[in-house]
Short mmCIF file of C-alpha atoms in Angstrom, two decimals:
data_model
loop_
_atom_site.label_atom_id
_atom_site.label_comp_id
_atom_site.label_asym_id
_atom_site.label_seq_id
_atom_site.Cartn_x
_atom_site.Cartn_y
_atom_site.Cartn_z
CA MET A 1 -31.49 43.25 -3.54
CA LEU A 2 -30.52 40.16 -1.55
CA ALA A 3 -31.54 41.84 1.72
CA LEU A 4 -34.92 42.87 0.25
CA PHE A 5 -35.52 39.34 -1.06
CA VAL A 6 -34.70 37.80 2.31
CA LEU A 7 -36.93 40.19 4.25
CA VAL A 8 -39.92 39.88 1.93
CA VAL A 9 -39.77 36.23 0.83
CA GLU A 10 -37.49 34.23 3.11
CA MET A 11 -38.42 36.16 6.24
CA ARG A 12 -41.59 38.12 7.02
CA PRO A 13 -41.66 41.91 7.40
CA GLY A 14 -44.23 41.70 10.21
CA ARG A 15 -42.12 39.23 12.17
CA PHE A 16 -39.00 41.34 11.61
CA TYR A 17 -40.90 44.39 12.88
CA PHE A 18 -42.08 42.45 15.96
CA ILE A 19 -38.56 41.33 16.87
CA THR A 20 -36.96 44.73 16.38
CA SER A 21 -39.76 46.46 18.33
CA PHE A 22 -39.51 43.88 21.12
CA LEU A 23 -35.76 44.30 21.43
CA LEU A 24 -35.94 48.10 21.32
CA PHE A 25 -38.85 48.71 23.68
CA GLN A 26 -38.90 45.63 25.93
CA ASP A 27 -35.28 44.51 25.96
CA SER A 28 -32.36 46.80 25.16
CA LEU A 29 -30.83 48.85 22.36
CA VAL A 30 -27.64 46.80 22.65
CA HIS A 31 -29.51 43.55 21.93
CA LEU A 32 -31.30 45.20 19.01
CA LEU A 33 -27.98 46.25 17.50
CA GLN A 34 -26.62 42.74 18.09
CA TYR A 35 -29.57 41.23 16.21
CA LEU A 36 -29.24 43.66 13.30
CA LEU A 37 -25.50 43.01 13.12
CA LEU A 38 -26.04 39.25 13.13
CA LEU A 39 -28.74 39.58 10.46
CA GLY A 40 -26.35 41.61 8.30
CA VAL A 41 -23.56 39.07 8.78
CA SER A 42 -25.94 36.23 7.90
CA LEU A 43 -26.86 37.97 4.65
CA THR A 44 -23.19 38.46 3.90
CA GLY A 45 -22.53 34.78 4.57
CA LEU A 46 -25.24 33.82 2.09
CA LEU A 47 -23.90 36.23 -0.53
CA LEU A 48 -20.34 34.92 -0.19
CA LEU A 49 -21.53 31.34 -0.65
CA LEU A 50 -24.03 31.90 -3.45
CA PHE A 51 -21.47 33.83 -5.47
CA ASN A 52 -18.47 31.78 -4.42
CA ARG A 53 -15.73 30.92 -6.87
CA SER A 54 -16.20 27.28 -5.89
CA LYS A 55 -19.19 25.86 -7.76
CA LEU A 56 -19.27 22.96 -5.31
CA LEU A 57 -19.84 25.33 -2.39
CA ALA A 58 -22.35 27.51 -4.26
CA TYR A 59 -24.51 24.70 -5.57
CA GLY A 60 -24.12 22.80 -2.32
CA LEU A 61 -25.75 25.76 -0.55
CA LEU A 62 -28.55 25.82 -3.13
CA ALA A 63 -29.22 22.12 -2.53
CA PHE A 64 -29.33 22.83 1.21
CA LEU A 65 -31.49 25.93 0.76
CA LEU A 66 -34.16 24.18 -1.33
CA PRO A 67 -35.74 22.05 1.47
CA CYS A 68 -35.38 24.97 3.88
CA MET A 69 -37.37 27.15 1.50
CA ILE A 70 -40.00 24.44 0.99
CA ILE A 71 -40.58 24.11 4.74
CA SER A 72 -40.58 27.85 5.32
CA LEU A 73 -42.94 28.67 2.45
CA THR A 74 -45.30 25.80 3.30
CA PHE A 75 -45.85 27.35 6.69
CA ARG A 76 -46.16 30.76 5.00
CA PHE A 77 -48.98 29.47 2.80
CA VAL A 78 -50.72 27.63 5.66
CA THR A 79 -50.40 30.10 8.53
CA GLY A 80 -49.54 33.42 6.92
CA TYR A 81 -46.06 33.53 8.43
CA ASN A 82 -42.86 31.62 7.87
CA PHE A 83 -41.60 28.64 9.84
CA MET A 84 -40.17 29.73 13.18
CA TYR A 85 -39.17 28.34 16.55
CA THR A 86 -42.75 27.98 17.85
CA ASP A 87 -43.63 25.89 14.80
CA ALA A 88 -40.54 23.74 15.30
CA VAL A 89 -41.56 23.02 18.91
CA LEU A 90 -45.14 22.22 17.88
CA ALA A 91 -44.01 19.99 15.00
CA TRP A 92 -41.50 18.12 17.16
CA ASN A 93 -44.15 17.49 19.82
CA ASN A 94 -46.58 16.15 17.18
CA LEU A 95 -44.41 14.01 14.91
CA ALA A 96 -47.10 11.33 14.89
CA LEU A 97 -49.30 13.67 12.83
CA ALA A 98 -46.67 14.48 10.18
CA ASP A 99 -48.09 12.17 7.48
CA THR A 100 -51.61 13.45 7.99
CA ALA A 101 -50.45 17.07 7.89
CA VAL A 102 -48.60 16.58 4.58
CA GLN A 103 -51.59 14.80 3.03
CA ASN A 104 -54.04 17.47 4.07
CA TYR A 105 -51.87 20.46 3.20
CA ASN A 106 -50.86 18.97 -0.13
CA TRP A 107 -51.53 22.04 -2.25
CA GLN A 108 -49.62 24.29 0.14
CA VAL A 109 -46.66 21.90 0.01
CA ALA A 110 -46.89 21.77 -3.78
CA ALA A 111 -47.04 25.56 -4.04
CA ALA A 112 -44.06 25.89 -1.71
CA PHE A 113 -42.11 23.33 -3.75
CA ALA A 114 -42.84 25.17 -7.00
CA SER A 115 -41.96 28.53 -5.46
CA ALA A 116 -38.72 27.18 -4.03
CA LEU A 117 -37.75 25.77 -7.43
CA ALA A 118 -38.50 29.13 -9.06
CA ILE A 119 -36.40 30.97 -6.47
CA THR A 120 -33.55 28.49 -6.96
CA ALA A 121 -33.71 29.01 -10.71
CA GLY A 122 -33.65 32.77 -10.17
CA ILE A 123 -30.54 32.52 -8.00
CA ILE A 124 -28.80 30.37 -10.63
CA TRP A 125 -29.72 32.94 -13.30
CA ALA A 126 -28.37 35.79 -11.14
CA ARG A 127 -25.14 33.89 -10.53
CA LYS A 128 -24.61 33.56 -14.29
CA LYS A 129 -25.28 37.26 -14.85
CA VAL A 130 -22.97 38.51 -12.09
CA ALA A 131 -19.26 38.15 -12.81
CA TRP A 132 -18.01 38.85 -9.28
CA ARG A 133 -16.98 35.83 -7.21
CA ALA A 134 -15.95 35.45 -3.58
CA ALA A 135 -12.86 33.53 -2.53
CA PRO A 136 -13.53 29.92 -1.41
CA TRP A 137 -12.13 30.58 2.08
CA SER A 138 -14.88 33.17 2.70
CA ALA A 139 -17.37 30.30 3.02
CA ILE A 140 -16.20 29.89 6.62
CA LEU A 141 -18.43 32.83 7.53
CA PHE A 142 -21.58 30.73 7.00
CA PRO A 143 -20.98 28.07 9.71
CA LEU A 144 -19.56 30.67 12.10
CA THR A 145 -22.69 32.78 11.66
CA ALA A 146 -24.89 29.69 12.06
CA GLY A 147 -23.28 29.01 15.43
CA ALA A 148 -23.94 32.58 16.57
CA ILE A 149 -27.56 32.43 15.38
CA PHE A 150 -28.12 29.12 17.17
CA TYR A 151 -26.85 30.70 20.37
CA GLN A 152 -29.19 33.67 19.80
CA ILE A 153 -32.22 31.41 19.34
CA LYS A 154 -31.40 29.28 22.39
CA SER A 155 -30.54 32.20 24.67
CA THR A 156 -33.79 34.03 23.86
CA THR A 157 -35.90 30.83 24.05
CA GLY A 158 -36.84 31.25 20.42
CA VAL A 159 -38.15 34.82 20.66
CA VAL A 160 -35.41 36.15 18.38
CA ASP A 161 -35.53 33.62 15.56
CA ASP A 162 -36.12 35.44 12.27
CA PHE A 163 -33.15 34.98 9.98
CA PRO A 164 -32.78 33.79 6.38
CA ALA A 165 -34.36 30.37 5.84
CA ALA A 166 -31.02 28.62 5.31
CA TYR A 167 -30.23 29.44 8.94
CA ARG A 168 -33.69 29.69 10.51
CA VAL A 169 -35.25 26.39 9.48
CA PRO A 170 -32.49 23.94 10.46
CA LEU A 171 -31.41 25.90 13.53
CA THR A 172 -34.91 26.32 14.99
CA ILE A 173 -35.51 22.59 14.46
CA LEU A 174 -32.18 21.83 16.15
CA ALA A 175 -33.09 24.17 19.02
CA ALA A 176 -36.47 22.47 19.48
CA VAL A 177 -34.98 18.96 19.35
CA THR A 178 -32.25 19.82 21.86
CA ASP A 179 -34.64 21.55 24.25
CA ARG A 180 -34.71 18.92 26.95
CA LEU A 181 -37.69 19.48 29.18
CA PRO A 182 -36.95 18.70 32.83
CA GLN A 183 -38.49 15.61 34.40
CA PRO A 184 -38.28 16.28 38.14
CA VAL A 185 -39.95 14.18 40.80
CA ARG A 186 -43.38 15.57 41.55
CA ARG A 187 -44.02 16.92 45.02
CA PRO A 188 -45.99 14.55 47.28
CA VAL A 189 -49.53 15.31 48.42
CA PRO A 190 -49.13 17.51 51.53
CA VAL A 191 -52.54 16.92 53.13
CA SER A 192 -55.11 14.21 53.75
CA THR A 193 -58.76 14.20 52.80
CA VAL A 194 -61.45 15.41 55.19
CA ALA A 195 -64.34 13.64 53.43
CA LYS A 196 -64.92 10.39 51.54
CA GLY A 197 -65.20 11.96 48.11
CA VAL A 198 -67.48 10.84 45.31
CA PRO A 199 -67.04 7.13 44.46
CA HIS A 200 -66.53 7.55 40.72
CA LEU A 201 -65.01 10.75 39.34
CA PHE A 202 -64.19 11.34 35.66
CA LEU A 203 -62.54 14.31 33.96
CA ILE A 204 -63.22 14.23 30.22
CA VAL A 205 -60.97 16.48 28.13
CA ASP A 206 -62.40 16.61 24.63
CA GLU A 207 -60.45 17.71 21.56
CA SER A 208 -61.02 20.92 19.57
CA ILE A 209 -64.58 21.55 20.77
CA THR A 210 -65.69 25.16 20.36
CA ALA A 211 -68.37 26.08 22.89
CA THR A 212 -69.99 28.68 20.62
CA GLU A 213 -70.73 25.96 18.04
CA LEU A 214 -72.84 23.85 20.42
CA THR A 215 -76.63 24.10 20.54
CA LEU A 216 -76.33 24.76 24.28
CA HIS A 217 -74.83 28.15 23.47
CA ASN A 218 -76.15 28.65 19.96
CA PRO A 219 -79.81 27.46 19.89
CA HIS A 220 -80.19 27.96 16.14
CA LEU A 221 -77.33 25.55 15.37
CA LEU A 222 -78.44 21.93 15.78
CA THR A 223 -75.08 20.34 16.52
CA THR A 224 -76.02 18.99 19.96
CA PRO A 225 -79.83 18.59 20.02
CA PHE A 226 -79.75 15.74 22.54
CA LEU A 227 -77.63 17.69 25.02
CA ASN A 228 -79.90 20.66 24.58
CA SER A 229 -82.90 18.48 25.42
CA VAL A 230 -81.30 17.39 28.72
CA ARG A 231 -79.66 20.69 29.58
CA GLU A 232 -81.50 20.77 32.93
CA GLN A 233 -79.57 17.65 33.95
CA ILE A 234 -76.13 19.26 33.68
CA GLN A 235 -74.50 22.15 35.50
CA ASP A 236 -73.40 24.27 32.56
CA PHE A 237 -70.76 26.90 33.28
CA GLY A 238 -71.13 28.60 29.94
CA ILE A 239 -68.42 29.48 27.46
CA ALA A 240 -65.23 28.91 29.42
CA SER A 241 -61.69 29.84 28.49
CA SER A 242 -58.99 27.22 28.05
CA MET A 243 -55.56 27.54 29.61
CA THR A 244 -53.81 27.70 26.23
CA ASN A 245 -54.74 27.37 22.57
CA GLN A 246 -52.62 24.21 22.24
CA SER A 247 -53.48 20.65 23.24
CA GLY A 248 -50.28 19.80 25.07
CA GLY A 249 -50.21 22.89 27.25
CA SER A 250 -53.86 22.71 28.24
CA ASN A 251 -53.76 19.00 29.08
CA ILE A 252 -50.65 19.08 31.26
CA ALA A 253 -51.91 22.25 33.00
CA LEU A 254 -55.24 20.56 33.77
CA MET A 255 -53.36 17.54 35.06
CA SER A 256 -50.99 19.60 37.23
CA GLY A 257 -53.16 22.39 38.62
CA THR A 258 -51.23 25.13 36.82
CA ARG A 259 -52.79 28.57 37.32
CA MET A 260 -53.03 31.45 34.88
CA SER A 261 -50.93 33.64 37.17
CA GLU A 262 -48.08 31.16 36.62
CA LEU A 263 -48.07 31.44 32.83
CA PRO A 264 -45.94 31.26 30.87
CA ASP A 265 -44.32 28.63 33.05
CA THR A 266 -40.73 29.45 32.11
CA GLY A 267 -39.48 27.72 35.25
CA PHE A 268 -41.22 24.43 34.31
CA HIS A 269 -42.94 24.28 37.71
CA THR A 270 -45.81 22.36 36.10
CA PHE A 271 -43.59 19.27 35.98
CA SER A 272 -42.79 19.29 39.70
CA SER A 273 -46.21 20.22 41.08
CA THR A 274 -48.43 17.55 42.60
CA ASN A 275 -50.61 16.13 39.84
CA ILE A 276 -54.24 15.07 39.98
CA PHE A 277 -53.37 11.35 39.97
CA GLN A 278 -51.30 11.76 43.15
CA PHE A 279 -54.20 13.47 44.90
CA ALA A 280 -56.57 10.75 43.70
CA ARG A 281 -54.27 7.97 44.90
CA LYS A 282 -53.94 9.65 48.33
CA ALA A 283 -57.75 9.86 48.49
CA GLY A 284 -58.08 6.11 47.89
CA TYR A 285 -58.96 6.06 44.18
CA THR A 286 -57.81 3.59 41.56
CA THR A 287 -56.45 5.86 38.82
CA TYR A 288 -57.01 5.53 35.08
CA TYR A 289 -55.60 7.48 32.15
CA ILE A 290 -57.63 6.83 29.00
CA ASP A 291 -56.11 8.19 25.78
CA ALA A 292 -58.36 7.73 22.75
CA GLN A 293 -55.99 9.58 20.42
CA GLN A 294 -52.68 7.71 20.53
CA GLY A 295 -51.63 4.11 20.14
CA GLY A 296 -48.56 2.18 21.21
CA GLU A 297 -46.78 3.46 24.28
CA VAL A 298 -46.65 7.09 23.15
CA LEU A 299 -46.88 9.68 25.91
CA GLN A 300 -48.32 12.93 24.62
CA ASN A 301 -49.16 16.32 26.07
CA PHE A 302 -45.81 16.66 27.90
CA MET A 303 -46.49 13.61 30.09
CA SER A 304 -43.41 11.72 31.30
CA PRO A 305 -42.60 8.40 33.00
CA GLU A 306 -42.83 10.32 36.28
CA ASP A 307 -46.58 10.73 35.69
CA LEU A 308 -47.03 7.02 35.00
CA LYS A 309 -45.87 6.25 38.55
CA TYR A 310 -49.21 7.54 39.86
CA ILE A 311 -51.48 5.94 37.25
CA ASP A 312 -52.73 2.42 37.92
CA TYR A 313 -54.08 1.74 34.44
CA VAL A 314 -53.32 3.33 31.05
CA GLU A 315 -55.90 2.38 28.43
CA ARG A 316 -55.92 3.18 24.72
CA PRO A 317 -58.63 1.90 22.37
CA ALA A 318 -56.10 1.98 19.50
CA ASN A 319 -54.12 -0.71 21.33
CA GLN A 320 -56.96 -2.76 22.73
CA HIS A 321 -59.10 -2.65 19.59
CA PRO A 322 -56.73 -1.81 16.69
CA LYS A 323 -59.32 -2.60 14.01
CA LYS A 324 -61.95 -0.30 15.46
CA PRO A 325 -62.67 2.71 13.19
CA TYR A 326 -61.19 5.98 14.36
CA HIS A 327 -64.64 7.54 14.78
CA ASP A 328 -65.72 4.73 17.12
CA ARG A 329 -62.98 5.31 19.68
CA ASP A 330 -64.99 7.87 21.63
CA MET A 331 -67.94 5.49 21.75
CA TRP A 332 -65.61 2.87 23.22
CA VAL A 333 -64.64 5.47 25.82
CA ALA A 334 -68.31 6.03 26.72
CA ASN A 335 -68.80 2.28 27.21
CA ARG A 336 -65.61 2.00 29.25
CA LEU A 337 -66.63 4.84 31.56
CA ALA A 338 -70.01 3.18 32.07
CA GLN A 339 -68.16 0.04 33.17
CA LEU A 340 -65.90 1.99 35.55
CA ALA A 341 -68.95 3.74 37.02
CA LYS A 342 -70.16 0.36 38.23
CA GLU A 343 -66.92 -0.60 39.99
CA LYS A 344 -67.26 -1.31 43.70
CA THR A 345 -64.02 0.58 44.45
CA LYS A 346 -63.35 4.30 44.08
CA VAL A 347 -62.26 5.23 40.56
CA PHE A 348 -60.74 8.40 39.11
CA ALA A 349 -60.27 8.64 35.34
CA PHE A 350 -58.59 11.34 33.24
CA VAL A 351 -59.88 10.95 29.68
CA VAL A 352 -58.44 12.41 26.46
CA LYS A 353 -61.06 12.04 23.71
CA VAL A 354 -60.62 11.96 19.96
CA GLY A 355 -63.21 14.72 19.67
CA ALA A 356 -63.20 16.94 16.60
CA HIS A 357 -59.51 16.49 15.87
CA TRP A 358 -58.60 17.36 12.31
CA PRO A 359 -59.20 16.12 9.71
CA TYR A 360 -62.80 16.51 10.82
CA ALA A 361 -64.30 14.06 8.31
CA ARG A 362 -62.67 11.03 9.90
CA THR A 363 -64.16 11.71 13.35
CA TYR A 364 -67.71 10.64 12.43
CA PRO A 365 -69.29 7.92 10.24
CA ALA A 366 -69.92 9.09 6.70
CA ASP A 367 -73.55 7.96 6.86
CA SER A 368 -74.23 10.14 9.92
CA ALA A 369 -73.65 13.45 8.15
CA VAL A 370 -76.47 15.90 8.84
CA PHE A 371 -74.85 19.06 7.50
CA THR A 372 -73.92 19.09 3.81
CA PRO A 373 -71.92 19.59 1.62
CA VAL A 374 -68.84 18.34 3.45
CA LEU A 375 -65.11 17.97 3.00
CA SER A 376 -63.61 14.69 1.84
CA PRO A 377 -61.90 12.59 4.53
CA ARG A 378 -58.50 13.71 3.21
CA SER A 379 -59.28 17.41 3.31
CA ILE A 380 -59.16 19.87 6.16
CA TYR A 381 -59.52 23.45 5.05
CA LYS A 382 -61.02 24.10 1.65
CA ASP A 383 -64.01 26.43 1.56
CA PRO A 384 -65.74 27.89 4.63
CA GLU A 385 -69.13 26.22 4.08
CA ARG A 386 -67.77 22.69 3.71
CA THR A 387 -65.38 23.18 6.60
CA LEU A 388 -68.12 24.35 8.96
CA ASN A 389 -70.48 21.58 7.86
CA THR A 390 -67.84 18.93 8.39
CA TYR A 391 -66.92 20.35 11.78
CA HIS A 392 -70.58 20.52 12.82
CA ASN A 393 -71.09 16.88 11.81
CA SER A 394 -68.12 16.00 13.97
CA LEU A 395 -69.68 17.80 16.95
CA ARG A 396 -72.99 16.04 16.38
CA TRP A 397 -71.25 12.66 16.61
CA THR A 398 -68.36 13.08 19.01
CA VAL A 399 -70.14 15.37 21.48
CA ASP A 400 -73.89 14.82 21.15
CA HIS A 401 -73.90 11.11 20.34
CA PHE A 402 -71.14 10.46 22.87
CA TRP A 403 -73.15 12.11 25.64
CA ARG A 404 -76.33 10.33 24.60
CA GLN A 405 -74.53 7.01 24.98
CA LEU A 406 -72.85 8.00 28.26
CA MET A 407 -75.97 9.40 29.94
CA HIS A 408 -78.04 6.37 28.97
CA SER A 409 -75.41 4.04 30.44
CA ILE A 410 -74.79 5.64 33.84
CA SER A 411 -77.55 5.93 36.43
CA PRO A 412 -77.80 7.91 39.69
CA ALA A 413 -77.18 4.65 41.55
CA ASP A 414 -73.68 4.50 40.02
CA SER A 415 -72.55 7.42 42.22
CA THR A 416 -70.64 9.14 39.42
CA VAL A 417 -69.68 12.75 38.75
CA VAL A 418 -68.32 13.78 35.34
CA VAL A 419 -66.49 17.05 34.69
CA TYR A 420 -66.30 17.90 30.98
CA THR A 421 -64.31 20.41 28.94
CA SER A 422 -62.11 20.62 25.83
CA ASP A 423 -58.41 21.33 25.44
CA HIS A 424 -59.04 24.31 23.17
CA GLY A 425 -61.52 25.59 20.61
CA GLN A 426 -61.29 26.24 16.88
CA ASN A 427 -61.09 29.53 15.02
CA LEU A 428 -63.71 28.89 12.35
CA THR A 429 -63.81 32.34 10.81
CA GLN A 430 -62.71 32.69 7.21
CA ALA A 431 -59.42 34.23 8.30
CA GLY A 432 -58.68 31.22 10.43
CA LEU A 433 -59.46 28.40 8.04
CA SER A 434 -55.80 27.63 7.48
CA LEU A 435 -54.85 27.56 11.14
CA THR A 436 -57.71 26.88 13.54
CA HIS A 437 -55.72 26.86 16.78
CA ALA A 438 -52.18 27.14 18.19
CA SER A 439 -51.66 30.48 16.44
CA VAL A 440 -49.28 33.01 17.95
CA HIS A 441 -50.20 36.06 15.88
CA ASP A 442 -53.60 37.81 15.81
CA THR A 443 -55.03 34.98 17.90
CA SER A 444 -58.82 34.76 17.99
CA PRO A 445 -60.46 34.18 21.41
CA GLN A 446 -62.49 31.47 19.65
CA GLU A 447 -59.37 29.29 19.86
CA ALA A 448 -59.90 29.20 23.64
CA ALA A 449 -63.72 29.11 23.77
CA VAL A 450 -64.41 25.72 25.34
CA PRO A 451 -67.41 24.03 26.98
CA LEU A 452 -67.41 23.38 30.71
CA TRP A 453 -70.06 21.48 32.61
CA ILE A 454 -70.60 18.93 35.37
CA TRP A 455 -72.94 15.97 35.06
CA ASP A 456 -73.93 14.75 38.51
CA PRO A 457 -76.90 12.38 38.13
CA GLY A 458 -76.80 11.33 41.79
CA GLN A 459 -76.47 14.94 43.01
CA LEU A 460 -73.33 14.12 44.97
CA SER A 461 -71.43 17.37 44.46
CA GLY A 462 -73.74 19.47 46.63
CA ALA A 463 -73.95 22.29 44.11
CA THR A 464 -77.32 23.42 42.79
CA ARG A 465 -77.68 23.93 39.08
CA ALA A 466 -79.78 27.07 39.30
CA ALA A 467 -77.30 28.88 41.51
CA LYS A 468 -74.59 29.09 38.89
CA THR A 469 -73.82 32.16 36.84
CA ARG A 470 -72.82 31.09 33.35
CA GLN A 471 -69.98 33.56 32.95
CA GLY A 472 -66.38 33.99 33.97
CA TYR A 473 -65.22 30.37 34.25
CA SER A 474 -62.06 28.79 32.89
CA HIS A 475 -59.83 25.73 33.01
CA GLU A 476 -58.36 27.17 36.19
CA HIS A 477 -61.54 26.19 38.08
CA ILE A 478 -61.32 22.49 37.20
CA PHE A 479 -58.38 21.28 39.32
CA PRO A 480 -59.76 22.66 42.62
CA THR A 481 -63.16 21.21 41.70
CA LEU A 482 -61.67 17.74 41.31
CA LEU A 483 -59.83 18.05 44.63
CA ARG A 484 -63.01 19.00 46.46
CA LEU A 485 -64.89 16.12 44.84
CA GLN A 486 -62.10 13.79 45.98
CA GLY A 487 -62.69 14.89 49.57
CA TYR A 488 -60.01 17.50 50.24
CA SER A 489 -60.69 20.49 52.50
CA PRO A 490 -62.53 23.28 50.62
CA ALA A 491 -60.60 25.95 52.54
CA TRP A 492 -57.22 24.37 51.79
CA VAL A 493 -58.10 23.81 48.14
CA ARG A 494 -59.18 27.41 47.67
CA GLN A 495 -56.04 28.73 49.38
CA GLN A 496 -53.74 26.63 47.19
CA TYR A 497 -55.58 26.52 43.85
CA GLY A 498 -58.28 29.18 43.89
CA PRO A 499 -62.07 28.88 43.65
CA SER A 500 -63.80 25.79 42.31
CA LEU A 501 -66.97 25.25 40.33
CA LEU A 502 -68.77 24.16 43.49
CA GLU A 503 -68.98 27.52 45.20
CA THR A 504 -70.88 30.71 44.55
CA MET A 505 -68.66 33.60 43.55
CA THR A 506 -69.09 36.49 45.97
CA THR A 507 -66.59 38.83 44.33
CA PRO A 508 -66.33 39.97 40.71
CA ARG A 509 -64.40 37.49 38.61
CA PRO A 510 -61.08 38.76 37.30
CA GLN A 511 -60.54 39.39 33.62
CA ARG A 512 -59.93 36.08 31.87
CA PHE A 513 -56.88 35.45 29.72
CA PHE A 514 -55.45 32.50 27.86
CA LEU A 515 -51.92 31.81 26.73
CA SER A 516 -51.31 31.93 23.00
CA GLY A 517 -48.25 29.83 22.29
CA ASP A 518 -46.16 27.36 24.23
CA LEU A 519 -47.07 26.76 27.89
CA PHE A 520 -43.42 27.16 28.87
CA GLY A 521 -42.82 30.39 26.97
CA ARG A 522 -40.63 28.88 24.29
CA GLY A 523 -40.86 31.04 21.19
CA SER A 524 -43.48 33.70 20.59
CA TYR A 525 -46.37 33.85 23.03
CA SER A 526 -48.84 36.31 24.48
CA LEU A 527 -51.58 36.47 27.09
CA VAL A 528 -54.77 37.12 25.13
CA PRO A 529 -57.83 38.67 26.83
CA PHE A 530 -60.90 36.42 26.72
CA ARG A 531 -64.32 38.05 26.68
#
């Protein structure tokens, strides 16, 4: 009965099936038997503690198990599967969003709390009904088993992580916290430029923008009417695929020139590769990193102090204008880019926008809502209609209004080229309302469906808008595009980083994929076809 309870409630049958199938068919029978043995021993350790002669040990375990169950079941109610190593990594990398997550998933947390209390009460009832008791010394099996499970999680980089919650939750968190990502010195730029490069070059990485929800790609949906009216002024590369379905992975890959053939980057080569700021510096640009999401001195998206060595100016509207409403940060970015476009020196800027980051309702002014009814500012995922309306209002403000302001502020005389995309999309189907991105099971391609276009008002890039086929592009094309616009040799760029957006494809484009899960292969991941 205990084993059945653990597999159905504490663990997840589908996850258990995945791990056993993976070990049997992709690893080895020996490792499968080791996992099953360790799972059996972990169940025995729980049994010996829960029915221990020492009440202190038994009720001590129950007190320890309660928060583990709350965390595990909260993720079960939100995502459909229990808390595992991938979730621990994602949570640890986004601690700044913890308060917001708890507030917006309040009913899931409440349901998990009630369920955990009910389970605890059931265990206490069973303990009173069963007369058998284990000797106090048998409790030593629990910490010994925990040590073995921790080694299993670490040695498999979180792939084999499904154990009872009393082990899984604290040990996966410990594994994520102790995973020290390397911070090597980045390789220097190996070549010099062969051309001057465009004077002002901006890469704008928006947040959670789904290309299929823009009027440019869905004419009946009026989320970006202004952009649609000026579509002849941009080079639109259609519905592109992001590198990953997570913000951190996509951003650092865009910054470092990581290619799809290198994913998952289990060797952490992304951290040692030459980044875009180094190339820009070598080409004579003053470099800017503009982060509209974070405040303070927080470095997000796997950036490290090594990256700051190549950035001349880090700007955050939350620091410079702390009283400015959250939904106005992107408008500040538009004004700041317009100022940089008028600098007399060469400028390169890597921009991380607020975009349509959840909760959607706080990313646009309440009085600008066009689509109704909407979610309240403290809600994220309630019913499909309100969720879509709120998300579409966010797009109307943070994409359409942003671009209206930017395009009206920069003229052809400013000699500026802007490359635009998003870190990932959002799965807005009914099945995905609880988890719109960063999923690792049954991942929808919509999570990677991002916009990709170039705005070149002075026609400096040399590419003609009509010559572009609007299919087959991805994040992988952005880094070589930036290098070419900075003045590096087209032949060298293509050899090192593949084709750019500035050339006509003469061969069929390969099948596109995106990485579902952690960029570095920690925990569950898969390469998902993108069509």
